Coordinates of C-alpha atoms in Angstrom, one line a residue:
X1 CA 0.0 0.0 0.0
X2 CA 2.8 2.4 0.6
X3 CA 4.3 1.9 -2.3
X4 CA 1.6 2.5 -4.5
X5 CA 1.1 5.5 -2.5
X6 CA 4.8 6.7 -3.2
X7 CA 4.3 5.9 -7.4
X8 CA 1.4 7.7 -7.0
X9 CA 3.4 11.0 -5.7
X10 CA 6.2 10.4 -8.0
X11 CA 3.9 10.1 -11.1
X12 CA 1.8 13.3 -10.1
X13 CA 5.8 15.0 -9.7
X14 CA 6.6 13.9 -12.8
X15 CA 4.3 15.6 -14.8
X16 CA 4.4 18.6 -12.9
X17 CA 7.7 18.9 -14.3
X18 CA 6.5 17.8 -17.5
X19 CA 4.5 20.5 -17.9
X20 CA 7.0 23.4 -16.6
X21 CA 9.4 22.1 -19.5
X22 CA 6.8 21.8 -22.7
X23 CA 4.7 24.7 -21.7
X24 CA 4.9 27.6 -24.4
X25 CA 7.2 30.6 -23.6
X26 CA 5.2 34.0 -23.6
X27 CA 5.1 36.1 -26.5
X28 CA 8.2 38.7 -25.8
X29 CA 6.1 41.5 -26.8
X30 CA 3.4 41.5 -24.3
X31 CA 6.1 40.5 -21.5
X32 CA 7.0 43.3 -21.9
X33 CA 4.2 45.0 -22.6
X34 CA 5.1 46.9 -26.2
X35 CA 2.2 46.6 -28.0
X36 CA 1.9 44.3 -30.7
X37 CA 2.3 44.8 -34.5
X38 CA -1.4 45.2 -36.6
X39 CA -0.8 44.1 -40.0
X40 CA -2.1 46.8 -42.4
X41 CA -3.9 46.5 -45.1
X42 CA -4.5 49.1 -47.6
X43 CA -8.5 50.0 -47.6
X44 CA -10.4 49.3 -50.4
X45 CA -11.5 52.7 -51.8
X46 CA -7.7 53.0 -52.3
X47 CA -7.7 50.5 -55.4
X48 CA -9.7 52.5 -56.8
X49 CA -10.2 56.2 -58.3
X50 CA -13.5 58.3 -57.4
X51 CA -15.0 59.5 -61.0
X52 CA -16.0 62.9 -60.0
X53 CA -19.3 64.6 -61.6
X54 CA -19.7 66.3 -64.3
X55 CA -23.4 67.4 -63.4
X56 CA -23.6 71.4 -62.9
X57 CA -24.4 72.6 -59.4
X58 CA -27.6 73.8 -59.5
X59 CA -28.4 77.5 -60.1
X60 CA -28.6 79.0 -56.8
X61 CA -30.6 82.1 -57.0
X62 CA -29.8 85.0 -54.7
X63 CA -31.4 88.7 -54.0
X64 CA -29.3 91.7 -54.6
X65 CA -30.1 95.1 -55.5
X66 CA -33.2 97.1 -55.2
X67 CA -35.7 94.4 -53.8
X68 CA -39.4 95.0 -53.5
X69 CA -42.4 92.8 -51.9
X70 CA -43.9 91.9 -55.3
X71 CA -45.4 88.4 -55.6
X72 CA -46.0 86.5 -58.8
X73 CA -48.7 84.2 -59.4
X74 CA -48.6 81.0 -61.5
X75 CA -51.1 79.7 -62.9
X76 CA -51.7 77.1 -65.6
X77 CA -55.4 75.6 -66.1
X78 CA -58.5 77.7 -65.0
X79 CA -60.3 74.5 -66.0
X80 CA -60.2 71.1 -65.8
X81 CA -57.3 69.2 -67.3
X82 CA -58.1 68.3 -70.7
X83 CA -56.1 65.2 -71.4
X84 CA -57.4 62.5 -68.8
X85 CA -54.1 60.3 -69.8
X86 CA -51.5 63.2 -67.9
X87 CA -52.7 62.6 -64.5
X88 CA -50.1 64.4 -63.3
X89 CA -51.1 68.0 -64.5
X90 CA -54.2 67.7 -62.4
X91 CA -52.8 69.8 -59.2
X92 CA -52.5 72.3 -61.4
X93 CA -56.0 73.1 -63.0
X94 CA -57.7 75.7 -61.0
X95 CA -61.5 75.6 -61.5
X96 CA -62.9 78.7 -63.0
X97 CA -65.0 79.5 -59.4
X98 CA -61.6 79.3 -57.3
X99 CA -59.7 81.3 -59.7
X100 CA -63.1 84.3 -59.8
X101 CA -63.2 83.9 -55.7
X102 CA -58.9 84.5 -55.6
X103 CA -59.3 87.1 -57.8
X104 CA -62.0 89.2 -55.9
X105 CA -59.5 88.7 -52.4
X106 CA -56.9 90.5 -54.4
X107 CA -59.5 93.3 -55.6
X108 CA -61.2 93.4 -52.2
X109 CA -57.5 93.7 -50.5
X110 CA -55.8 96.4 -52.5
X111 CA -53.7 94.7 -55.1
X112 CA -52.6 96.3 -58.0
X113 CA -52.1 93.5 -60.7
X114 CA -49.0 95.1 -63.0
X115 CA -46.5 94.2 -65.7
X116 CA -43.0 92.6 -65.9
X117 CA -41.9 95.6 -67.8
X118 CA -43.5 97.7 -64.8
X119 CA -41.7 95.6 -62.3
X120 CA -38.2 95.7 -64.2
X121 CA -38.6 99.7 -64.2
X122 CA -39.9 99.6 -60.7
X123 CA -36.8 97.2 -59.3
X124 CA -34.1 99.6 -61.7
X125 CA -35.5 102.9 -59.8
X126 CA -37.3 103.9 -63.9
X127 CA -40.8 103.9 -62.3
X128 CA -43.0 104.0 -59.3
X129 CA -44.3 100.9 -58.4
X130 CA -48.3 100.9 -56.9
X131 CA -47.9 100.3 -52.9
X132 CA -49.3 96.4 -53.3
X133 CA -48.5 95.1 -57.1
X134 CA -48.9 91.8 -57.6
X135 CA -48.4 90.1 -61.3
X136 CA -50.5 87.5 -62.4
X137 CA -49.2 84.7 -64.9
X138 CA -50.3 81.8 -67.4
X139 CA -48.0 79.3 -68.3
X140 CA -48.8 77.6 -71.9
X141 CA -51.4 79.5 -73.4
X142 CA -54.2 76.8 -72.9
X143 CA -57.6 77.3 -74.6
X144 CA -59.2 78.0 -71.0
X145 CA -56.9 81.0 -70.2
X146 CA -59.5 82.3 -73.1
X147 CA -62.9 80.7 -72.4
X148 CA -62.2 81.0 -68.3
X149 CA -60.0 83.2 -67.4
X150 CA -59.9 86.0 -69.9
X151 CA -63.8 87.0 -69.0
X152 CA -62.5 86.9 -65.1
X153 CA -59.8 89.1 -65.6
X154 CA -62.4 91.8 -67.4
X155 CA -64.5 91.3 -64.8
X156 CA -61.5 93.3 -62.2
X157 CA -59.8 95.2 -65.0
X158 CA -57.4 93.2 -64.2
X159 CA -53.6 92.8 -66.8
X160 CA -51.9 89.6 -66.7
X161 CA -49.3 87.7 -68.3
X162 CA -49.3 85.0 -70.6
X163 CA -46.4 82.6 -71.8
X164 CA -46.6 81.0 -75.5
X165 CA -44.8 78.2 -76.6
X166 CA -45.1 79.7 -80.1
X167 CA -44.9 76.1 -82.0
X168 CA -48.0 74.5 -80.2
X169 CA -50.6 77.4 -80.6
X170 CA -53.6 76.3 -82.3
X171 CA -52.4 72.6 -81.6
X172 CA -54.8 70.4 -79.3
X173 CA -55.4 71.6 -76.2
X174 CA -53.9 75.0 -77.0
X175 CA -55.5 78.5 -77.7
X176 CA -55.3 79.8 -81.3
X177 CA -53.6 82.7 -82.8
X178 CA -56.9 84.6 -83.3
X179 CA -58.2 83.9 -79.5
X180 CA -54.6 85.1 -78.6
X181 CA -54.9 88.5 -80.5
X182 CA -58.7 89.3 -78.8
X183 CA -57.3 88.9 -75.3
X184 CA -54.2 91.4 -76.5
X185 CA -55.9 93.9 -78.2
X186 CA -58.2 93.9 -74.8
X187 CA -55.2 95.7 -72.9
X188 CA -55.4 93.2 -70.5
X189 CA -53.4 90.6 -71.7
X190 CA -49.6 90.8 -72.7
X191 CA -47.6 87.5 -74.4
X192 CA -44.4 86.8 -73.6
X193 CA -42.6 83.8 -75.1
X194 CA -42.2 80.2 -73.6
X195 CA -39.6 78.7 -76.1
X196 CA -40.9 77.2 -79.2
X197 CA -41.5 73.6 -78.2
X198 CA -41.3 74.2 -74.1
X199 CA -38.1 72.2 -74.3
X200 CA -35.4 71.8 -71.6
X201 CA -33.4 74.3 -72.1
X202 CA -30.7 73.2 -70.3
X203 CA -30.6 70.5 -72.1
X204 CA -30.2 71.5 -76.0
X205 CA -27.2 72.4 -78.0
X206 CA -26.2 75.4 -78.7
X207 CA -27.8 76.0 -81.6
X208 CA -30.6 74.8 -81.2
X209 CA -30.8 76.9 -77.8
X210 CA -30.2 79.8 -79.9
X211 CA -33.5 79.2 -82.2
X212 CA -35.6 78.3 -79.3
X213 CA -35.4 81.7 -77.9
X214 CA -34.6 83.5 -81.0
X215 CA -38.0 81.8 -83.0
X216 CA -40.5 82.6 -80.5
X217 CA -39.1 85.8 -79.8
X218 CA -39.5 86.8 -83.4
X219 CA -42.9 85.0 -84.2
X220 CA -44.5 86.8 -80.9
X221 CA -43.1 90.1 -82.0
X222 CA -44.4 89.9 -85.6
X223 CA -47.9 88.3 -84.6
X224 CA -48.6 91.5 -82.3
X225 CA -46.4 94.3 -83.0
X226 CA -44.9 94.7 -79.7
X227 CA -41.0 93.8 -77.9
X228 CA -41.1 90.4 -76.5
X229 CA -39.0 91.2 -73.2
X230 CA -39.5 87.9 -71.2
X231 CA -39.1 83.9 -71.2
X232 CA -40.2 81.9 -68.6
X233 CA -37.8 79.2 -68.8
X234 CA -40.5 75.7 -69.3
X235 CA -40.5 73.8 -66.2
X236 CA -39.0 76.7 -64.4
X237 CA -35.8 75.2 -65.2
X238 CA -32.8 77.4 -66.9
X239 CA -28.8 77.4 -65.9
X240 CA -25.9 79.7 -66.5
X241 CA -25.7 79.2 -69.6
X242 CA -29.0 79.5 -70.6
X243 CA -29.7 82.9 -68.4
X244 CA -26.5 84.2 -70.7
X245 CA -28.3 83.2 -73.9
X246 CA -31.6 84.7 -72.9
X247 CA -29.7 88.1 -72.2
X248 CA -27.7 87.9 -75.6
X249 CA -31.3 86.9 -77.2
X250 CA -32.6 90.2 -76.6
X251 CA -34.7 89.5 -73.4
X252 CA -34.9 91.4 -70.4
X253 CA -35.4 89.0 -67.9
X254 CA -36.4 85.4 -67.7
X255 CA -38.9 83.6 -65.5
X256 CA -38.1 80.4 -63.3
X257 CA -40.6 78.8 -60.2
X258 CA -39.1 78.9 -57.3
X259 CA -40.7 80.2 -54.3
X260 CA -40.0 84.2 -53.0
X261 CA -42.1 87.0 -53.5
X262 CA -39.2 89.0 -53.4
X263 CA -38.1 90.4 -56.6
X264 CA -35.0 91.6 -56.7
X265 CA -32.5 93.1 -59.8
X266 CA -30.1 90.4 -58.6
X267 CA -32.8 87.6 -60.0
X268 CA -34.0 89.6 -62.7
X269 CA -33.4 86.7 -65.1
X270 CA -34.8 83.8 -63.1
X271 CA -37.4 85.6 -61.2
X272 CA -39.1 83.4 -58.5
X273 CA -43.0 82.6 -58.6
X274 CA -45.7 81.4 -56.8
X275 CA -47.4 78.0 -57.9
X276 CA -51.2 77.9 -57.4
X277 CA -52.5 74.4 -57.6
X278 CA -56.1 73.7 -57.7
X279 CA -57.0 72.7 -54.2
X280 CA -55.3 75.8 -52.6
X281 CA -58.2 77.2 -50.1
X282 CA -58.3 81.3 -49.8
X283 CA -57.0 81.4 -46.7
X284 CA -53.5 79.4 -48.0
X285 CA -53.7 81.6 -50.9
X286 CA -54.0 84.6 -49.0
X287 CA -50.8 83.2 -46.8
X288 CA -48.9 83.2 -50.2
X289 CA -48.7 86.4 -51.1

């Protein structure tokens, strides 16, 4: 019995020392506690070069010069939308009763509806501006403007503004040269041009930027005697280059539709407008001005 005791003790000795002698040594580096290398590894964005964009930045429009409280309003249907299949026009037909009833709250409140050529003289110190002018625009020149709104607008004495896109008059949809000459020769009406085909014009070549504006410029002016000063850029949407081709086209200023109704000579040639889509209540309208 003792001695299995004592080959117990010497076995359980034995290994003891076994294990001392096999057991790993520490790593040097965290002995003496330097930290340890991190391999590196190059990330992956650096295989690889960023393309950078050739997209413009966006036209940023700022105020600068004489300024002056002078909203615009945009409008496009006084009507229904005529073509069921562009769904997406519908927010902007105004019914005929909304556009009478906003109409009488700028009567009843004092507005004096005015000219782009009157603004532009007002903002460059040439003229006196009425104490509450408002101007009041049509983007299109839709048959309604003449069945709707033309007999509202006689109704207040009221002048307004109309863009053409001179190569769809008379089309489908679109008033006709002769309804366009009645509502001018009323007074009330002025035309100003909306390109030829209401193309992007951001989008064109040169060239073909050049006859956009110069075209309808030159049809408007021989179809009713009078400077065509004005663009309203289709889809509000113009650039750099285009604002510099408006100006070396003859026009005074150009029309775009973001929101201010602050004009300003500093926007002059992307003025800022007010949309008025069809469900707009009076009180919201009246908040917009």
């Amino acid at each position: 019995m003792v001695k299995i005791l004592w080959g117990i003790i010497l076995l359980a000795f034995f290994l003891i020392i076994l294990a001392i002698v096999i057991k790993p040594a520490k790593n040097e580096a965290l002995v003496n506690n330097q930290p340890v290398p991190v391999p590196s590894f190059s990330p992956l964005t650096s295989s690889f070069s960023l393309i950078p964009s050739n997209s413009p930045k966006p036209v940023v429009p700022v105020h600068s010069g004489r300024q002056a409280h002078i909203p615009i309003l945009l409008y496009h249907y006084i009507g229904g939308n005529p073509n069921p299949d562009d769904s997406a026009r519908d927010n902007l037909s105004v019914s005929p009763e909304k556009f009478d009833e906003q109409m009488g709250y700028l009567s009843q409140n004092g507005y004096d509806p005015i000219t782009l050529d009157t603004m532009v003289a007002g903002l460059r110190g040439i003229a006196s501006l009425p104490s509450k002018p408002v101007v009041i625009t049509f983007d299109d020149g839709y048959v309604d403007l003449y069945i709707n709104a033309f007999g509202i607008l006689r109704k207040y004495g009221f002048r307004a503004v109309a863009f053409i896109p001179t190569g769809l008059i008379g089309t489908k949809y679109y008033a006709s040269w002769e309804q366009l000459s009645e509502m001018q020769a009323s007074g009330l009406l002025s035309f100003e041009s909306h390109s030829v085909s209401h193309a992007n014009l951001p989008s064109l070549t040169k060239d073909r930027l050049v006859s956009e504006l110069a075209e309808s410029k030159k049809t408007l002016e021989a179809r009713f005697g009078v400077p065509i000063n004005f663009i309203a850029y289709p889809n509000g949407i113009s650039s750099e280059q285009v604002q510099e081709a408006v100006k070396t086209a003859g026009y005074i200023g150009g029309i775009g539709t973001w929101f201010s109704t602050t004009q300003s000579e500093g926007t002059i040639y992307n003025m800022p407008r007010i949309k008025i889509p069809g469900g707009l209540s009076l009180l919201d309208f009246a908040k917009r001005l």
